[in-house]
Amino acid sequence: MILKNTLKDGITAGVFRDVNPVDMAMFISTFLDGVLFRTVMFPKFKYKHAISCMREFVFEHLEIKPAP
């Protein structure tokens, strides 16, 4: 709920492009659940790197692209 509302606020403020905030929040949350699971199952898993890659991917996806 907090993540969804933050995405909605960012879209309204023009910080993020118009995406479905429910789907994007579910994607982020599911990814982080997976990182937690992998960290428990594979102690050598580099969770900080995985989260950094996901963060970069999400912000790139949310970035407002200039019109051609």
Coordinates of C-alpha atoms in Angstrom, one line a residue:
M1 CA 0.0 0.0 0.0
I2 CA 2.8 2.4 0.9
L3 CA 4.7 1.6 -2.3
K4 CA 1.6 1.9 -4.5
N5 CA 0.8 5.2 -3.0
T6 CA 4.3 6.5 -3.4
L7 CA 4.2 5.5 -7.1
K8 CA 0.9 7.2 -7.5
D9 CA 2.2 10.4 -5.9
G10 CA 5.3 10.3 -8.1
I11 CA 3.1 9.9 -11.2
T12 CA 0.8 12.8 -10.1
A13 CA 3.9 15.0 -9.4
G14 CA 5.3 14.2 -12.9
V15 CA 8.4 12.5 -11.4
F16 CA 7.5 9.1 -12.9
R17 CA 5.9 8.2 -16.2
D18 CA 2.3 6.9 -16.2
V19 CA 2.5 3.3 -15.2
N20 CA 0.1 1.0 -13.4
P21 CA 1.1 1.6 -9.7
V22 CA -0.5 -1.6 -8.5
D23 CA 1.4 -3.7 -11.0
M24 CA 4.7 -1.9 -10.4
A25 CA 4.3 -2.2 -6.6
M26 CA 3.6 -5.9 -7.0
F27 CA 6.7 -6.3 -9.3
I28 CA 9.0 -4.6 -6.8
S29 CA 7.6 -6.4 -3.8
T30 CA 7.8 -9.8 -5.5
F31 CA 11.4 -9.1 -6.6
L32 CA 12.3 -8.2 -3.0
D33 CA 10.6 -11.4 -1.7
G34 CA 12.7 -13.4 -4.2
V35 CA 15.9 -11.6 -3.0
L36 CA 15.1 -12.5 0.6
F37 CA 14.4 -16.1 -0.3
R38 CA 17.7 -16.4 -2.3
T39 CA 19.6 -14.9 0.5
V40 CA 18.3 -17.5 2.9
M41 CA 18.8 -20.4 0.5
F42 CA 22.1 -19.3 -1.0
P43 CA 24.3 -17.6 1.7
K44 CA 26.8 -16.4 -0.9
F45 CA 24.1 -14.6 -3.0
K46 CA 25.0 -11.0 -3.5
Y47 CA 21.7 -9.4 -2.5
K48 CA 23.1 -5.9 -2.5
H49 CA 24.0 -6.2 -6.1
A50 CA 20.6 -7.7 -7.0
I51 CA 18.8 -4.9 -5.3
S52 CA 21.0 -2.3 -7.0
C53 CA 20.3 -3.8 -10.4
M54 CA 16.5 -3.9 -9.7
R55 CA 16.6 -0.3 -8.5
E56 CA 18.3 0.8 -11.7
F57 CA 15.8 -1.2 -13.8
V58 CA 12.8 0.2 -12.0
F59 CA 14.0 3.8 -12.2
E60 CA 14.8 3.4 -15.8
H61 CA 11.3 2.1 -16.4
L62 CA 9.7 4.9 -14.5
E63 CA 11.8 7.6 -16.2
I64 CA 9.8 10.1 -18.2
K65 CA 11.1 10.0 -21.8
P66 CA 11.2 13.2 -23.8
A67 CA 8.8 13.3 -26.8
P68 CA 10.6 12.7 -30.1

